[in-house]
Amino acid sequence: MKWTCVIVEDLQVAADYLAKCCEKSGLLQVKGHFTNVEEALDYLNKNSVDILFLDVEMPGATGFDLLDQLAYYPKVILTTSKSEYAYNAFEYNVTDFLKKPFTYQRFQEALNKLTTPAGENNISSTASDHIFIKCDGKLVRLNNDEILFIESMGDYVKFVTTDKKFITHNTIKNLEEKVNRQTFIKVHRSYIININKIDDIRENDLFIKGNEIPVSKAHKADVLKRLNII
Amino acid sequence: MSGANFSKKFIFNEKIDSDYLYSLYEDDYQYIEEIFQTTLAHFDEDYNSIRTAYESNNLLELKKAIHKIKPTFGFVGLPLVQHICKEFEDQCQRAGSSNDLKTEYQQIVTTLAASKDLIATEYNKLKEFNSNFL
């Protein structure tokens, strides 16, 4: 049985391409294509679908406005040409974020996430001096010594480096098993930090380059053990 | 989109990033023709939205119009033009009025018009190629 989906996209060539990808997958049945939020809402509030392919910027209301007004919540895959929306995407718990134009392979990866728990396939490498993260449709190398800390954002995590932030579909729990444990330590259910980057610790918080990070009671003793306190 | 084994038989204009196109559609020339056709069918409407917004000094609409047309160029193998649109979109965000963008606007409409001509030429070549060889 196929998943049902709807495409909400104002650019015809992008909608056609997406429909073609759906057809090629053999997994999806496209129930409709709408070029604006109002028409899409009208359909979606009368018909339930499994998956919503959703552009963000369209005439009138945005894709996020549609999600705010929807009476139920299908799996959502955002399709946009602006990577800046990745920061909003996590708030709406979207399954994936496809930057237009995307390859069919990237489309398949998005479909895989519909059935794969968050983060299961999103990180490669473990106890080396670097990791690769999937971000914005590509694998990005981050050296351990560039990473200041990793912060949970629901089904996403934010890797904060000295000059950049990267958001990827993953969880702190999953990362805890995969990052180099000599360099990184979990200090809170929402934070893994680079132990070499701590500037100071005060009570139940630590500071890394001006970022205040909570340290939970459960992890505080482990953190202190790892510091070279003289 | 036709399968893993393909040969790059059609010679695209050098301004078109053919590797990028093949990464999207493989050698499905008929589908590439469709993509070019759809792009051309909607081009003038989107292009005119940009002109109307600029001429009426409506920066918000100008930004929206350029945002909408932007990925079109990626779909037809012109990622550089997509990037130029992105830069113009960013400039719209920073500008106070259309006058602030006079030079950039002239450049972008020239680029868009030249891109349309290129897409149209490639579309006609592809159409002929497909009718002769497929």
GROMACS .gro file of C-alpha atoms in nm:
model
  364
    1MET     CA    1   0.000   0.000   0.000
    2LYS     CA    2   0.133   0.341  -0.095
    3TRP     CA    3   0.164   0.648   0.125
    4THR     CA    4  -0.062   0.931   0.022
    5CYS     CA    5   0.091   1.273  -0.019
    6VAL     CA    6   0.018   1.626  -0.125
    7ILE     CA    7   0.255   1.875  -0.286
    8VAL     CA    8   0.225   2.239  -0.186
    9GLU     CA    9   0.454   2.431  -0.419
   10ASP     CA   10   0.410   2.748  -0.624
   11LEU     CA   11   0.688   2.679  -0.874
   12GLN     CA   12   0.548   2.452  -1.143
   13VAL     CA   13   0.877   2.299  -1.252
   14ALA     CA   14   0.960   2.209  -0.891
   15ALA     CA   15   0.616   2.055  -0.836
   16ASP     CA   16   0.643   1.850  -1.155
   17TYR     CA   17   0.988   1.726  -1.058
   18LEU     CA   18   0.870   1.633  -0.711
   19ALA     CA   19   0.570   1.446  -0.854
   20LYS     CA   20   0.808   1.259  -1.084
   21CYS     CA   21   1.028   1.163  -0.787
   22CYS     CA   22   0.718   1.038  -0.600
   23GLU     CA   23   0.612   0.831  -0.897
   24LYS     CA   24   0.961   0.688  -0.947
   25SER     CA   25   0.983   0.580  -0.582
   26GLY     CA   26   0.681   0.353  -0.620
   27LEU     CA   27   0.599   0.431  -0.258
   28LEU     CA   28   0.390   0.743  -0.289
   29GLN     CA   29   0.056   0.836  -0.437
   30VAL     CA   30   0.024   1.208  -0.507
   31LYS     CA   31  -0.329   1.312  -0.418
   32GLY     CA   32  -0.297   1.673  -0.519
   33HIS     CA   33  -0.078   1.971  -0.601
   34PHE     CA   34  -0.157   2.316  -0.467
   35THR     CA   35   0.017   2.642  -0.541
   36ASN     CA   36  -0.094   2.828  -0.230
   37VAL     CA   37  -0.167   2.764   0.136
   38GLU     CA   38  -0.539   2.847   0.124
   39GLU     CA   39  -0.622   2.584  -0.138
   40ALA     CA   40  -0.400   2.328   0.031
   41LEU     CA   41  -0.564   2.389   0.369
   42ASP     CA   42  -0.908   2.352   0.218
   43TYR     CA   43  -0.811   2.011   0.078
   44LEU     CA   44  -0.615   1.890   0.380
   45ASN     CA   45  -0.887   1.974   0.629
   46LYS     CA   46  -1.127   1.755   0.431
   47ASN     CA   47  -0.885   1.480   0.331
   48SER     CA   48  -0.620   1.316   0.542
   49VAL     CA   49  -0.281   1.238   0.386
   50ASP     CA   50   0.030   1.065   0.517
   51ILE     CA   51   0.294   1.304   0.386
   52LEU     CA   52   0.305   1.671   0.302
   53PHE     CA   53   0.572   1.811   0.070
   54LEU     CA   54   0.567   2.174   0.162
   55ASP     CA   55   0.733   2.482   0.017
   56VAL     CA   56   0.785   2.763   0.268
   57GLU     CA   57   0.758   3.092   0.078
   58MET     CA   58   0.450   3.110  -0.140
   59PRO     CA   59   0.208   3.386  -0.239
   60GLY     CA   60   0.012   3.495   0.068
   61ALA     CA   61   0.064   3.267   0.366
   62THR     CA   62   0.378   3.060   0.424
   63GLY     CA   63   0.418   2.686   0.465
   64PHE     CA   64   0.464   2.738   0.839
   65ASP     CA   65   0.128   2.920   0.850
   66LEU     CA   66  -0.028   2.613   0.694
   67LEU     CA   67   0.121   2.387   0.963
   68ASP     CA   68  -0.013   2.623   1.230
   69GLN     CA   69  -0.365   2.592   1.094
   70LEU     CA   70  -0.373   2.224   1.007
   71ALA     CA   71  -0.617   2.019   1.215
   72TYR     CA   72  -0.388   1.713   1.211
   73TYR     CA   73  -0.019   1.661   1.158
   74PRO     CA   74   0.105   1.447   0.868
   75LYS     CA   75   0.475   1.378   0.816
   76VAL     CA   76   0.620   1.693   0.666
   77ILE     CA   77   0.910   1.728   0.423
   78LEU     CA   78   0.996   2.090   0.357
   79THR     CA   79   1.106   2.185   0.007
   80THR     CA   80   1.262   2.526  -0.025
   81SER     CA   81   1.557   2.703  -0.180
   82LYS     CA   82   1.648   2.880   0.144
   83SER     CA   83   1.866   2.688   0.387
   84GLU     CA   84   1.792   2.951   0.654
   85TYR     CA   85   1.461   2.776   0.720
   86ALA     CA   86   1.641   2.478   0.869
   87TYR     CA   87   1.636   2.672   1.194
   88ASN     CA   88   1.255   2.695   1.189
   89ALA     CA   89   1.210   2.341   1.064
   90PHE     CA   90   1.298   2.171   1.389
   91GLU     CA   91   1.031   2.366   1.575
   92TYR     CA   92   0.769   2.208   1.354
   93ASN     CA   93   0.922   1.863   1.393
   94VAL     CA   94   0.952   1.820   1.017
   95THR     CA   95   1.097   1.494   0.892
   96ASP     CA   96   1.340   1.646   0.646
   97PHE     CA   97   1.437   1.955   0.457
   98LEU     CA   98   1.502   1.937   0.082
   99LYS     CA   99   1.681   2.229  -0.077
  100LYS     CA  100   1.567   2.285  -0.436
  101PRO     CA  101   1.672   2.148  -0.669
  102PHE     CA  102   1.756   1.815  -0.505
  103THR     CA  103   1.867   1.488  -0.660
  104TYR     CA  104   1.653   1.177  -0.662
  105GLN     CA  105   1.904   1.016  -0.425
  106ARG     CA  106   1.851   1.299  -0.177
  107PHE     CA  107   1.475   1.256  -0.216
  108GLN     CA  108   1.513   0.886  -0.132
  109GLU     CA  109   1.708   0.973   0.180
  110ALA     CA  110   1.418   1.191   0.288
  111LEU     CA  111   1.178   0.901   0.233
  112ASN     CA  112   1.403   0.675   0.437
  113LYS     CA  113   1.371   0.913   0.729
  114LEU     CA  114   0.996   0.861   0.729
  115THR     CA  115   1.054   0.511   0.856
  116THR     CA  116   1.389   0.553   1.033
  117PRO     CA  117   1.404   0.680   1.391
  118ALA     CA  118   1.569   1.019   1.425
  119GLY     CA  119   1.943   1.011   1.391
  120GLU     CA  120   1.990   0.644   1.320
  121ASN     CA  121   2.166   0.705   0.992
  122ASN     CA  122   2.276   1.063   1.018
  123ILE     CA  123   2.629   1.041   1.144
  124SER     CA  124   2.934   0.854   1.035
  125SER     CA  125   3.268   0.788   1.202
  126THR     CA  126   3.316   0.748   1.575
  127ALA     CA  127   3.629   0.767   1.786
  128SER     CA  128   3.848   0.953   1.542
  129ASP     CA  129   3.958   1.316   1.536
  130HIS     CA  130   3.662   1.419   1.325
  131ILE     CA  131   3.306   1.334   1.236
  132PHE     CA  132   3.093   1.376   0.927
  133ILE     CA  133   2.742   1.510   0.965
  134LYS     CA  134   2.463   1.514   0.710
  135CYS     CA  135   2.363   1.873   0.667
  136ASP     CA  136   2.172   2.041   0.389
  137GLY     CA  137   2.202   1.746   0.155
  138LYS     CA  138   2.575   1.697   0.191
  139LEU     CA  139   2.824   1.537   0.427
  140VAL     CA  140   3.013   1.803   0.619
  141ARG     CA  141   3.339   1.723   0.796
  142LEU     CA  142   3.379   1.869   1.143
  143ASN     CA  143   3.709   1.825   1.324
  144ASN     CA  144   3.661   1.748   1.691
  145ASP     CA  145   3.864   2.049   1.792
  146GLU     CA  146   3.632   2.280   1.595
  147ILE     CA  147   3.323   2.169   1.784
  148LEU     CA  148   3.241   2.363   2.098
  149PHE     CA  149   2.925   2.177   2.194
  150ILE     CA  150   2.622   1.994   2.061
  151GLU     CA  151   2.274   2.100   2.165
  152SER     CA  152   1.948   1.906   2.138
  153MET     CA  153   1.665   2.065   1.939
  154GLY     CA  154   1.390   1.803   1.954
  155ASP     CA  155   1.450   1.561   1.668
  156TYR     CA  156   1.743   1.774   1.556
  157VAL     CA  157   2.075   1.869   1.707
  158LYS     CA  158   2.282   2.181   1.662
  159PHE     CA  159   2.659   2.150   1.628
  160VAL     CA  160   2.816   2.475   1.743
  161THR     CA  161   3.169   2.546   1.624
  162THR     CA  162   3.383   2.852   1.675
  163ASP     CA  163   3.226   3.035   1.382
  164LYS     CA  164   2.932   2.829   1.253
  165LYS     CA  165   2.624   2.634   1.353
  166PHE     CA  166   2.504   2.319   1.179
  167ILE     CA  167   2.164   2.161   1.232
  168THR     CA  168   2.110   1.795   1.150
  169HIS     CA  169   1.846   1.532   1.211
  170ASN     CA  170   1.977   1.342   1.513
  171THR     CA  171   1.949   1.304   1.887
  172ILE     CA  172   2.184   1.360   2.177
  173LYS     CA  173   2.123   1.001   2.289
  174ASN     CA  174   2.239   0.867   1.953
  175LEU     CA  175   2.539   1.100   1.938
  176GLU     CA  176   2.651   1.007   2.286
  177GLU     CA  177   2.733   0.662   2.152
  178LYS     CA  178   2.909   0.788   1.842
  179VAL     CA  179   3.130   1.085   1.929
  180ASN     CA  180   3.484   1.047   2.058
  181ARG     CA  181   3.444   1.001   2.432
  182GLN     CA  182   3.792   1.128   2.507
  183THR     CA  183   3.694   1.464   2.368
  184PHE     CA  184   3.323   1.488   2.430
  185ILE     CA  185   3.112   1.441   2.740
  186LYS     CA  186   2.741   1.461   2.801
  187VAL     CA  187   2.673   1.722   3.068
  188HIS     CA  188   2.296   1.746   3.045
  189ARG     CA  189   2.019   1.558   2.864
  190SER     CA  190   2.031   1.831   2.598
  191TYR     CA  191   2.405   1.895   2.576
  192ILE     CA  192   2.726   1.721   2.481
  193ILE     CA  193   3.032   1.943   2.515
  194ASN     CA  194   3.393   1.938   2.402
  195ILE     CA  195   3.578   1.890   2.731
  196ASN     CA  196   3.877   2.086   2.596
  197LYS     CA  197   3.671   2.396   2.531
  198ILE     CA  198   3.542   2.470   2.880
  199ASP     CA  199   3.637   2.821   2.992
  200ASP     CA  200   3.496   2.802   3.344
  201ILE     CA  201   3.243   2.626   3.563
  202ARG     CA  202   3.015   2.799   3.811
  203GLU     CA  203   2.771   2.604   4.025
  204ASN     CA  204   2.551   2.412   3.780
  205ASP     CA  205   2.659   2.582   3.460
  206LEU     CA  206   2.969   2.581   3.249
  207PHE     CA  207   3.080   2.839   2.995
  208ILE     CA  208   3.225   2.787   2.650
  209LYS     CA  209   3.312   3.097   2.448
  210GLY     CA  210   3.035   3.295   2.613
  211ASN     CA  211   2.775   3.018   2.587
  212GLU     CA  212   2.618   2.919   2.918
  213ILE     CA  213   2.550   2.546   2.931
  214PRO     CA  214   2.364   2.373   3.215
  215VAL     CA  215   2.529   2.081   3.392
  216SER     CA  216   2.282   1.839   3.544
  217LYS     CA  217   2.334   1.695   3.892
  218ALA     CA  218   2.354   1.348   3.739
  219HIS     CA  219   2.649   1.444   3.518
  220LYS     CA  220   2.836   1.693   3.735
  221ALA     CA  221   3.060   1.441   3.911
  222ASP     CA  222   3.164   1.285   3.578
  223VAL     CA  223   3.248   1.626   3.439
  224LEU     CA  224   3.461   1.722   3.738
  225LYS     CA  225   3.646   1.390   3.721
  226ARG     CA  226   3.746   1.466   3.365
  227LEU     CA  227   3.893   1.808   3.446
  228ASN     CA  228   4.256   1.855   3.533
  229ILE     CA  229   4.188   2.015   3.872
  230ILE     CA  230   4.505   2.090   4.071
  231MET     CA  231   1.563   0.975  -1.407
  232SER     CA  232   1.578   0.688  -1.653
  233GLY     CA  233   1.830   0.450  -1.497
  234ALA     CA  234   2.187   0.405  -1.386
  235ASN     CA  235   2.349   0.337  -1.724
  236PHE     CA  236   2.351   0.637  -1.947
  237SER     CA  237   2.562   0.814  -2.200
  238LYS     CA  238   2.591   1.188  -2.234
  239LYS     CA  239   2.500   1.211  -2.600
  240PHE     CA  240   2.343   1.553  -2.616
  241ILE     CA  241   2.589   1.840  -2.610
  242PHE     CA  242   2.454   2.122  -2.397
  243ASN     CA  243   2.566   2.482  -2.435
  244GLU     CA  244   2.882   2.537  -2.231
  245LYS     CA  245   2.699   2.787  -2.009
  246ILE     CA  246   2.476   2.505  -1.887
  247ASP     CA  247   2.624   2.287  -1.616
  248SER     CA  248   2.552   1.955  -1.780
  249ASP     CA  249   2.700   1.753  -1.492
  250TYR     CA  250   2.454   1.923  -1.263
  251LEU     CA  251   2.168   1.845  -1.501
  252TYR     CA  252   2.272   1.480  -1.528
  253SER     CA  253   2.291   1.459  -1.148
  254LEU     CA  254   1.921   1.550  -1.142
  255TYR     CA  255   1.781   1.370  -1.445
  256GLU     CA  256   2.054   1.131  -1.566
  257ASP     CA  257   2.018   1.105  -1.944
  258ASP     CA  258   1.641   1.126  -1.956
  259TYR     CA  259   1.646   1.377  -2.241
  260GLN     CA  260   1.274   1.369  -2.291
  261TYR     CA  261   1.222   1.462  -1.930
  262ILE     CA  262   1.487   1.734  -1.955
  263GLU     CA  263   1.295   1.867  -2.255
  264GLU     CA  264   0.978   1.870  -2.042
  265ILE     CA  265   1.160   2.058  -1.766
  266PHE     CA  266   1.283   2.321  -2.012
  267GLN     CA  267   0.936   2.345  -2.166
  268THR     CA  268   0.766   2.395  -1.828
  269THR     CA  269   1.026   2.651  -1.731
  270LEU     CA  270   0.968   2.850  -2.048
  271ALA     CA  271   0.590   2.828  -2.013
  272HIS     CA  272   0.602   3.001  -1.675
  273PHE     CA  273   0.907   3.220  -1.723
  274ASP     CA  274   0.743   3.540  -1.850
  275GLU     CA  275   0.486   3.547  -1.571
  276ASP     CA  276   0.756   3.516  -1.304
  277TYR     CA  277   0.987   3.760  -1.484
  278ASN     CA  278   0.708   4.017  -1.517
  279SER     CA  279   0.631   3.986  -1.147
  280ILE     CA  280   0.988   4.096  -1.078
  281ARG     CA  281   0.959   4.395  -1.311
  282THR     CA  282   0.620   4.501  -1.177
  283ALA     CA  283   0.740   4.481  -0.816
  284TYR     CA  284   1.052   4.685  -0.892
  285GLU     CA  285   0.867   4.949  -1.090
  286SER     CA  286   0.610   4.992  -0.813
  287ASN     CA  287   0.889   5.013  -0.552
  288ASN     CA  288   0.744   4.713  -0.368
  289LEU     CA  289   1.055   4.557  -0.213
  290LEU     CA  290   0.866   4.282  -0.033
  291GLU     CA  291   0.705   4.163  -0.357
  292LEU     CA  292   1.035   4.203  -0.540
  293LYS     CA  293   1.205   3.977  -0.287
  294LYS     CA  294   0.922   3.723  -0.313
  295ALA     CA  295   0.929   3.728  -0.693
  296ILE     CA  296   1.304   3.673  -0.714
  297HIS     CA  297   1.279   3.402  -0.448
  298LYS     CA  298   1.017   3.221  -0.653
  299ILE     CA  299   1.208   3.223  -0.981
  300LYS     CA  300   1.545   3.142  -0.817
  301PRO     CA  301   1.534   2.759  -0.809
  302THR     CA  302   1.408   2.748  -1.168
  303PHE     CA  303   1.765   2.802  -1.280
  304GLY     CA  304   1.895   2.510  -1.080
  305PHE     CA  305   1.640   2.286  -1.248
  306VAL     CA  306   1.770   2.384  -1.594
  307GLY     CA  307   2.140   2.348  -1.512
  308LEU     CA  308   2.215   2.712  -1.434
  309PRO     CA  309   2.314   2.695  -1.065
  310LEU     CA  310   2.528   3.007  -1.105
  311VAL     CA  311   2.222   3.210  -1.208
  312GLN     CA  312   2.038   3.062  -0.910
  313HIS     CA  313   2.322   3.190  -0.693
  314ILE     CA  314   2.306   3.536  -0.854
  315CYS     CA  315   1.931   3.543  -0.775
  316LYS     CA  316   2.010   3.449  -0.415
  317GLU     CA  317   2.250   3.744  -0.390
  318PHE     CA  318   1.989   3.979  -0.533
  319GLU     CA  319   1.731   3.842  -0.289
  320ASP     CA  320   1.971   3.921  -0.004
  321GLN     CA  321   2.023   4.272  -0.144
  322CYS     CA  322   1.644   4.324  -0.150
  323GLN     CA  323   1.640   4.233   0.218
  324ARG     CA  324   1.895   4.504   0.298
  325ALA     CA  325   1.767   4.777   0.060
  326GLY     CA  326   1.548   5.066   0.171
  327SER     CA  327   1.387   5.130  -0.166
  328SER     CA  328   1.402   5.015  -0.528
  329ASN     CA  329   1.638   5.303  -0.606
  330ASP     CA  330   1.903   5.145  -0.383
  331LEU     CA  331   1.900   4.849  -0.621
  332LYS     CA  332   1.907   5.030  -0.954
  333THR     CA  333   2.236   4.886  -1.078
  334GLU     CA  334   2.179   4.541  -0.934
  335TYR     CA  335   1.829   4.531  -1.079
  336GLN     CA  336   1.951   4.616  -1.428
  337GLN     CA  337   2.209   4.341  -1.399
  338ILE     CA  338   1.963   4.081  -1.276
  339VAL     CA  339   1.698   4.150  -1.542
  340THR     CA  340   1.968   4.133  -1.809
  341THR     CA  341   2.090   3.802  -1.665
  342LEU     CA  342   1.737   3.663  -1.647
  343ALA     CA  343   1.654   3.766  -2.004
  344ALA     CA  344   1.978   3.614  -2.134
  345SER     CA  345   1.905   3.297  -1.937
  346LYS     CA  346   1.560   3.271  -2.092
  347ASP     CA  347   1.712   3.296  -2.442
  348LEU     CA  348   1.962   3.027  -2.352
  349ILE     CA  349   1.691   2.797  -2.212
  350ALA     CA  350   1.478   2.851  -2.522
  351THR     CA  351   1.768   2.771  -2.754
  352GLU     CA  352   1.855   2.456  -2.560
  353TYR     CA  353   1.490   2.354  -2.553
  354ASN     CA  354   1.466   2.375  -2.932
  355LYS     CA  355   1.790   2.180  -2.975
  356LEU     CA  356   1.670   1.914  -2.730
  357LYS     CA  357   1.335   1.887  -2.900
  358GLU     CA  358   1.503   1.829  -3.232
  359PHE     CA  359   1.749   1.583  -3.078
  360ASN     CA  360   1.471   1.385  -2.913
  361SER     CA  361   1.259   1.371  -3.226
  362ASN     CA  362   1.557   1.249  -3.431
  363PHE     CA  363   1.721   1.005  -3.195
  364LEU     CA  364   1.471   0.879  -2.939
   0.00000   0.00000   0.00000
